[in-house]
mmCIF file of C-alpha atoms and ligand atoms in Angstrom:
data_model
loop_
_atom_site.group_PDB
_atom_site.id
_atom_site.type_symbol
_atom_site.label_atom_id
_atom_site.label_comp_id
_atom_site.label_asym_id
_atom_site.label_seq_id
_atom_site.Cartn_x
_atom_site.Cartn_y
_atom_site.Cartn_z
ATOM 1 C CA UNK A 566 0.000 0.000 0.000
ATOM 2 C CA UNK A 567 1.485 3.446 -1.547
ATOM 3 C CA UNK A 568 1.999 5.505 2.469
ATOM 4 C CA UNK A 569 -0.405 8.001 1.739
ATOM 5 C CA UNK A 570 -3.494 5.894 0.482
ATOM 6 C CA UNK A 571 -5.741 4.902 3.361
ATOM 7 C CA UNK A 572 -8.547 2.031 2.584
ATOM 8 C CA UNK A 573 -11.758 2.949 2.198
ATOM 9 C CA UNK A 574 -13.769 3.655 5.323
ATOM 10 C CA UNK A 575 -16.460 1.446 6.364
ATOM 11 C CA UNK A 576 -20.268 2.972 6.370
ATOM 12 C CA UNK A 577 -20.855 3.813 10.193
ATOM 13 C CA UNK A 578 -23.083 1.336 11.078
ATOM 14 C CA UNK A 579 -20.679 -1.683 9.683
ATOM 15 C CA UNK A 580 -18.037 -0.135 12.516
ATOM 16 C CA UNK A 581 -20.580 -0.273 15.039
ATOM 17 C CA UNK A 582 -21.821 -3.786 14.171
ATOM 18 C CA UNK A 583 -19.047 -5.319 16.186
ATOM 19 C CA UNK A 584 -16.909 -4.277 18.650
ATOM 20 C CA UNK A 585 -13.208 -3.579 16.730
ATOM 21 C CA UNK A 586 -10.459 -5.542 18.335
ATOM 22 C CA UNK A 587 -6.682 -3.626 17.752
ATOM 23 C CA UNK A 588 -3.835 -5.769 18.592
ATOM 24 C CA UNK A 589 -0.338 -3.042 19.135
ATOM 25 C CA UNK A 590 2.888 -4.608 19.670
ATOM 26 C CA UNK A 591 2.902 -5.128 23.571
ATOM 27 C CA UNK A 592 -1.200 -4.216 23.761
ATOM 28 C CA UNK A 593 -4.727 -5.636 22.973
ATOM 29 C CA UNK A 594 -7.137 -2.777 22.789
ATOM 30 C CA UNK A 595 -10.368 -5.056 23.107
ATOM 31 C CA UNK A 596 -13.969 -4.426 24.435
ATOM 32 C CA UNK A 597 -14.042 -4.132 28.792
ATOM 33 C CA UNK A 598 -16.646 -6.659 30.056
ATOM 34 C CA UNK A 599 -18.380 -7.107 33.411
ATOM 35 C CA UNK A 600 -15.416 -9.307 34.540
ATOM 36 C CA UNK A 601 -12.715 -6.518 34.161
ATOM 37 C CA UNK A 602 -14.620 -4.599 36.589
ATOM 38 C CA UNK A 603 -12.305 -4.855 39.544
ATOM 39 C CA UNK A 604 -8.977 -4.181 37.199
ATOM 40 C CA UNK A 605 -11.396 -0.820 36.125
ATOM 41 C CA UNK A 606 -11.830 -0.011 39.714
ATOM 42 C CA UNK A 607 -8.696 0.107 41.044
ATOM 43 C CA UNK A 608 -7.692 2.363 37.998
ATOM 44 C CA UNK A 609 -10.229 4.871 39.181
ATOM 45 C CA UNK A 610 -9.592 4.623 42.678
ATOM 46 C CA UNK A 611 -6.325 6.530 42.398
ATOM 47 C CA UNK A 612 -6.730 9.942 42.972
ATOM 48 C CA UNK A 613 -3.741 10.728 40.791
ATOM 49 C CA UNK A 614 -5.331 9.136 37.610
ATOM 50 C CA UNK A 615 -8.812 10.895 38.366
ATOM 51 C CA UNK A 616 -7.096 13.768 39.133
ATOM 52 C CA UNK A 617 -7.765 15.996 35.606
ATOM 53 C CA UNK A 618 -10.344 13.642 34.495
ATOM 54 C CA UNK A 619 -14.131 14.798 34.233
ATOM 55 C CA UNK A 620 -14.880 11.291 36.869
ATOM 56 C CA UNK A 621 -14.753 11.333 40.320
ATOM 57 C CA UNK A 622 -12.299 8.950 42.185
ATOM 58 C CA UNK A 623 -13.887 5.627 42.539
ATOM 59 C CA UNK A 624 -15.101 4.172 45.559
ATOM 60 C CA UNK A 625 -17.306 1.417 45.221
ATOM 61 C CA UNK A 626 -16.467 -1.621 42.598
ATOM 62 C CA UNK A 627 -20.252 -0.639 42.266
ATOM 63 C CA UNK A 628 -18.890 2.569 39.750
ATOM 64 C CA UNK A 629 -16.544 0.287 37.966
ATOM 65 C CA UNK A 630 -19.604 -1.901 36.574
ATOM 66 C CA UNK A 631 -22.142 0.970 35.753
ATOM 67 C CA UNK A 632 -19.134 2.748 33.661
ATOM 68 C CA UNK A 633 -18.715 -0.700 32.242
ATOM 69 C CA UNK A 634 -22.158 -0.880 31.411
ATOM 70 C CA UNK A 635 -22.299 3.041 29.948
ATOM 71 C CA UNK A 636 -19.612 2.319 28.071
ATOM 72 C CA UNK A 637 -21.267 -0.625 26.424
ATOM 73 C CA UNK A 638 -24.617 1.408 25.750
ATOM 74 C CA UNK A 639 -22.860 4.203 23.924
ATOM 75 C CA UNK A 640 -21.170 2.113 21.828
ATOM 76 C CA UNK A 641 -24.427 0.491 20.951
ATOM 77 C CA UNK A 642 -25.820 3.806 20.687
ATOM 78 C CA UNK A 643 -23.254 4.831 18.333
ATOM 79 C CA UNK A 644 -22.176 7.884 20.353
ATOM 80 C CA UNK A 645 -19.028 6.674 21.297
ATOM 81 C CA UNK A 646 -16.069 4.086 21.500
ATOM 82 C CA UNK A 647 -13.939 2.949 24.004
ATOM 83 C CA UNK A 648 -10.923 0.347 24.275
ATOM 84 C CA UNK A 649 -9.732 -1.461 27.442
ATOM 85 C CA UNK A 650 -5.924 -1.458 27.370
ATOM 86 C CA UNK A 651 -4.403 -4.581 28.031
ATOM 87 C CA UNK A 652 -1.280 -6.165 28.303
ATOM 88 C CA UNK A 653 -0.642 -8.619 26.146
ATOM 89 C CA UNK A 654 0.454 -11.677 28.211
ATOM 90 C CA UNK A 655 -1.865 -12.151 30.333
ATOM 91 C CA UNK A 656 -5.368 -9.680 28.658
ATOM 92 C CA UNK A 657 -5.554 -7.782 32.109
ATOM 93 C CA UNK A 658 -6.801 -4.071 31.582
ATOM 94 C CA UNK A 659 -4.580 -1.561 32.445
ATOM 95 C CA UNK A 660 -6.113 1.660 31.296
ATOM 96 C CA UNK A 661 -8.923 2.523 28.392
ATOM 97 C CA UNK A 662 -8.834 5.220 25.226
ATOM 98 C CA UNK A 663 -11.446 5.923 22.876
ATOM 99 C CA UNK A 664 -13.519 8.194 20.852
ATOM 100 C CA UNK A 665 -17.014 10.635 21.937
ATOM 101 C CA UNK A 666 -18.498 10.914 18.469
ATOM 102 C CA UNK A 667 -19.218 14.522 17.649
ATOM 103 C CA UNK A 668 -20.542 14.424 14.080
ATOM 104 C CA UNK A 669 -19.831 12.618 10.888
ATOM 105 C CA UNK A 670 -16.523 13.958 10.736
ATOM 106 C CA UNK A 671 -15.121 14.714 13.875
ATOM 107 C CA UNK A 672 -14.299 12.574 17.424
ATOM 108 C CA UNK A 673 -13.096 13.460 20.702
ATOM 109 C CA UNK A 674 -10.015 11.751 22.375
ATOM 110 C CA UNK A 675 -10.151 10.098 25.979
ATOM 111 C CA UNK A 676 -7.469 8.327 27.671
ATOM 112 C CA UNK A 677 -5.928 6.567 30.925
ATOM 113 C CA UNK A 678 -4.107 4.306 32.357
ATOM 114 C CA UNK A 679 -2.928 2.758 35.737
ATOM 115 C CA UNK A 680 -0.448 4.771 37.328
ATOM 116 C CA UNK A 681 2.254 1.395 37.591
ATOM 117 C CA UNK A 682 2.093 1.925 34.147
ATOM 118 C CA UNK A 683 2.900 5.529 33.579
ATOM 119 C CA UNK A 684 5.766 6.667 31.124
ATOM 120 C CA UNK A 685 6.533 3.384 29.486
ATOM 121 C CA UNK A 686 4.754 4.246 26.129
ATOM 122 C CA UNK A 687 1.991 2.369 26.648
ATOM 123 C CA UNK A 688 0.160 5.587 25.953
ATOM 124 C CA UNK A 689 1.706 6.597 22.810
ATOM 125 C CA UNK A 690 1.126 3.074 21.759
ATOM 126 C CA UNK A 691 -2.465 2.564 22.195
ATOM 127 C CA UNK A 692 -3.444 6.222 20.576
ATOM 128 C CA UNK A 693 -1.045 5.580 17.883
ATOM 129 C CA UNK A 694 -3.472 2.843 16.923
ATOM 130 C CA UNK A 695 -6.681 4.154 17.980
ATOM 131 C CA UNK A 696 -6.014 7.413 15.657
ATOM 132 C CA UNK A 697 -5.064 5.417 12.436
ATOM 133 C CA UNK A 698 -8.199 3.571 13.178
ATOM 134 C CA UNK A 699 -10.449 7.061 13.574
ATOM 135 C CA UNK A 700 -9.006 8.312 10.308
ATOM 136 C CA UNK A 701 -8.740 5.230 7.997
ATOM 137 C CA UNK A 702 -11.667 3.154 9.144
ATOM 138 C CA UNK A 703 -14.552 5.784 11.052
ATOM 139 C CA UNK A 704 -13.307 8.306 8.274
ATOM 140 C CA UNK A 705 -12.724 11.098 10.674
ATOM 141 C CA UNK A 706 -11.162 14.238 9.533
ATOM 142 C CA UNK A 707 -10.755 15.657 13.230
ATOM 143 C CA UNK A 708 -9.808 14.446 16.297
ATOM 144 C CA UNK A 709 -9.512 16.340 19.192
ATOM 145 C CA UNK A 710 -8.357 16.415 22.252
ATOM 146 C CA UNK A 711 -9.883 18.795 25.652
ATOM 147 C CA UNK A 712 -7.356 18.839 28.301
ATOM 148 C CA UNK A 713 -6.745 20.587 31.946
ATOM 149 C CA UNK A 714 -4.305 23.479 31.617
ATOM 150 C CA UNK A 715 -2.207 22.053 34.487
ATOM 151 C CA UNK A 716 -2.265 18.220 32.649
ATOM 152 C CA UNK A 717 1.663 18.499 31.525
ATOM 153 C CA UNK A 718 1.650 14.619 30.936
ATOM 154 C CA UNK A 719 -1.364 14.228 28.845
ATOM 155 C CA UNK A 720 -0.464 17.483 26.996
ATOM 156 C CA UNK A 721 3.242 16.122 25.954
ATOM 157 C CA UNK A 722 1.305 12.606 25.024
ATOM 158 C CA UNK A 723 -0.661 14.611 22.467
ATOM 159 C CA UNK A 724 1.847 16.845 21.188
ATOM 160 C CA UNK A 725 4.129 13.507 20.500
ATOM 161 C CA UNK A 726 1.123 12.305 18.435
ATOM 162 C CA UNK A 727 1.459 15.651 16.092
ATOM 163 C CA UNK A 728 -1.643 17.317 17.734
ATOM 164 C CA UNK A 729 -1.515 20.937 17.151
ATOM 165 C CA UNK A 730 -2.693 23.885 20.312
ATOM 166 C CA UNK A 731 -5.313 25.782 19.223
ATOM 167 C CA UNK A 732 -6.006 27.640 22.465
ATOM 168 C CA UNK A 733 -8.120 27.559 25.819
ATOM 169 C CA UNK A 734 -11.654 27.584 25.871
ATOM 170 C CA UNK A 735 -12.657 29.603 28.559
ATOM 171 C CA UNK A 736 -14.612 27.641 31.436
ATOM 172 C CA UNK A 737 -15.544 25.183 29.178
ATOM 173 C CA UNK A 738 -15.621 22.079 31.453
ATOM 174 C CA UNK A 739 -17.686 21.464 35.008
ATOM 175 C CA UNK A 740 -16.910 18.898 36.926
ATOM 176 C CA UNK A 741 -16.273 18.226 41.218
ATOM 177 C CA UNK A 742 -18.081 21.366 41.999
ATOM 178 C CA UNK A 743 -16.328 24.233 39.568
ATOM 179 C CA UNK A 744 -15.655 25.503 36.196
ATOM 180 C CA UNK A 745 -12.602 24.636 34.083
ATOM 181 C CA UNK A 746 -10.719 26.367 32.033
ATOM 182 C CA UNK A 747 -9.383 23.754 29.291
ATOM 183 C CA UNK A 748 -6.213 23.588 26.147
ATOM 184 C CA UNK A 749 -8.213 22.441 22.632
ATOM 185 C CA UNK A 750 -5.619 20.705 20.262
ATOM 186 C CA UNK A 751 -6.675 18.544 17.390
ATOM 187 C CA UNK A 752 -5.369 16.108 14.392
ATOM 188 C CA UNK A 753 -6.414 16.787 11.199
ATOM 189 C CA UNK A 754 -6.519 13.826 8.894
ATOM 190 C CA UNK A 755 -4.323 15.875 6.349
ATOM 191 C CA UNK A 756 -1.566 16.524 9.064
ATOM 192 C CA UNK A 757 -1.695 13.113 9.993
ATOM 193 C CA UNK A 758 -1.379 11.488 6.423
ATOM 194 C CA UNK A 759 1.783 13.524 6.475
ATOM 195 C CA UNK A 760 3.748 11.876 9.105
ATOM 196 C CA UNK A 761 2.778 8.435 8.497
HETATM 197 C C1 COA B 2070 -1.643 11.101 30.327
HETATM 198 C C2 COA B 2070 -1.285 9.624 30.428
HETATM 199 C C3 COA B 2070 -2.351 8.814 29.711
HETATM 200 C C4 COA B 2070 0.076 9.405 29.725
HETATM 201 O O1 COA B 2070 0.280 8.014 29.501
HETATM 202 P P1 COA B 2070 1.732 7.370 29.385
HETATM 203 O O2 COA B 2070 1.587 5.984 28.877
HETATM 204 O O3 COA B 2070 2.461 7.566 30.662
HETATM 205 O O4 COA B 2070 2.398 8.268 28.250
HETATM 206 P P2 COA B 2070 3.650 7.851 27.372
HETATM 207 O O5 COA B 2070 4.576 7.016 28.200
HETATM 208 O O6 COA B 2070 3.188 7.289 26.072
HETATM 209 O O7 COA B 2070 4.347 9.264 27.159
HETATM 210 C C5 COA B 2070 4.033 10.181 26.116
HETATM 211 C C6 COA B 2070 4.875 11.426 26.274
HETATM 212 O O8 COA B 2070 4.408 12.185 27.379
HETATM 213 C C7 COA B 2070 5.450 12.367 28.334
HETATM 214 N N1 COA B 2070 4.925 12.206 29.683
HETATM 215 C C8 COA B 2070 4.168 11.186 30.143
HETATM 216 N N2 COA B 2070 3.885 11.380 31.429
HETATM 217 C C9 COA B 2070 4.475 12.535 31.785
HETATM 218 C C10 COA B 2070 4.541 13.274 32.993
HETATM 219 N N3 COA B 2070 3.947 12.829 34.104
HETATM 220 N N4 COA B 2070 5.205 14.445 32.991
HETATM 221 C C11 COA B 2070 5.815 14.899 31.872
HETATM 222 N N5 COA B 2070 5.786 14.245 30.698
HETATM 223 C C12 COA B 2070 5.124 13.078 30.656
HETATM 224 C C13 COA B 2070 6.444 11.265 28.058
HETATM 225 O O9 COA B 2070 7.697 11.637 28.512
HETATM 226 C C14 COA B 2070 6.347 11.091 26.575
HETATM 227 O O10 COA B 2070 7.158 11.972 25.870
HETATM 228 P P3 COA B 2070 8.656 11.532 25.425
HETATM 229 O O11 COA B 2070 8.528 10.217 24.722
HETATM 230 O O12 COA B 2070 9.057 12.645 24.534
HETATM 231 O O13 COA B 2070 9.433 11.397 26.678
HETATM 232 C C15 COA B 2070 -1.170 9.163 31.908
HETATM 233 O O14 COA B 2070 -0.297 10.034 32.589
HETATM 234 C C16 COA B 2070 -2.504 9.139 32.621
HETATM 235 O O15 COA B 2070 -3.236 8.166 32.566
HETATM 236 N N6 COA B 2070 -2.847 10.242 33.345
HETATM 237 C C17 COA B 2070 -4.073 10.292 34.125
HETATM 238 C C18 COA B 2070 -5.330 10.341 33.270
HETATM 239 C C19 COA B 2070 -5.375 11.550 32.361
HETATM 240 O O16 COA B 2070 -4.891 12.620 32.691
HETATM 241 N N7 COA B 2070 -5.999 11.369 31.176
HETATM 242 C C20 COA B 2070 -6.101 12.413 30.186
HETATM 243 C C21 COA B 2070 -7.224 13.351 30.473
HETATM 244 S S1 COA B 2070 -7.242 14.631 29.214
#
């Protein structure tokens, strides 16, 4: 295959027929099920991971299951997609990344993972594949990316992944009592055929 020519897209409803299983060299980016629940929970009962995120810190294996669940609807709903991270040997979820759809054409980016696995790449891995996905096979022309001003890791991650600033939008978020200010950067499929 010539480096810029993607394969065709699939209509929407043929990506939403089943869930889309991505295999990465050390990850599986698979569908979370009812059973990973405790694995999700302890994720989201670190403070540090829920610390810029739009959840609150988990506190009941209770939240794990109805996120889970959520997770499952919107994808059956169409509105959204999201990938359990897991290691390869032994399938155990370690994080999760996916898309909210916003129209035809353009997806928001959500990630995180475990804290023992912080700064290993894992990361950079998973969106690397998640992205080439959005673009060649949900046909997206924009992804982006909403992120806490004071979120110096998951602002690096995206810059890595050639995601351009495009500035702060002013109070934009609400979440744990008070308004956020948050950083807007996106991937445009055009940048992105670029560097692959
Ligand atoms: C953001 C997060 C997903 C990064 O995952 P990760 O697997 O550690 O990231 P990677 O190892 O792929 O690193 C990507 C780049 O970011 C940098 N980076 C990662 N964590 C960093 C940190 N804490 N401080 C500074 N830079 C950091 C890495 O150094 C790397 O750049 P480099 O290769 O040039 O060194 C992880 O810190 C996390 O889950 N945070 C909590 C949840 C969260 O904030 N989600 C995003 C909400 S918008």
């Amino acid at each position: 295959m010539d480096k810029f020519s993607l394969p065709s897209a699939m209509s929407i409803n043929a990506v939403f027929q089943n869930f889309p299983q991505l295999t990465t060299e050390n990850l599986i980016l698979r569908e979370t099920t009812i059973t990973d629940a405790p694995a999700v929970f302890q994720i989201f009962a670190d403070h540090e991971v829920t610390k810029y995120h739009d959840v609150e810190t988990a506190i009941s294996i209770k939240q794990a299951q109805f996120l889970i669940q959520r997770r499952a609807e919107r994808f059956q709903n169409q509105e959204a997609i999201r990938w359990g991270i897991a290691r390869k040997e032994d399938n155990a979820i370690i994080g999760s990344c996916g898309y909210s759809i916003r129209n035809r054409f353009q997806a928001e980016i959500g990630y995180e993972l475990a804290r023992d696995h912080w700064r290993k790449g894992f990361m950079t891995e998973a969106l690397s594949a998640i992205i080439q996905w959005g673009f060649e096979q949900l046909d997206l022309n924009r992804i982006e990316a909403l992120v806490m001003l004071e979120n110096n890791a998951s602002i690096k991650l995206l810059k890595k992944l050639q995601f351009a600033e495009e500035g702060v939008l002013r109070e934009y978020g609400f979440w744990k009592g008070r308004f956020h200010d948050l950083k807007i950067l996106s991937l445009l499929k055009k940048d992105y055929s670029q560097f692959i």
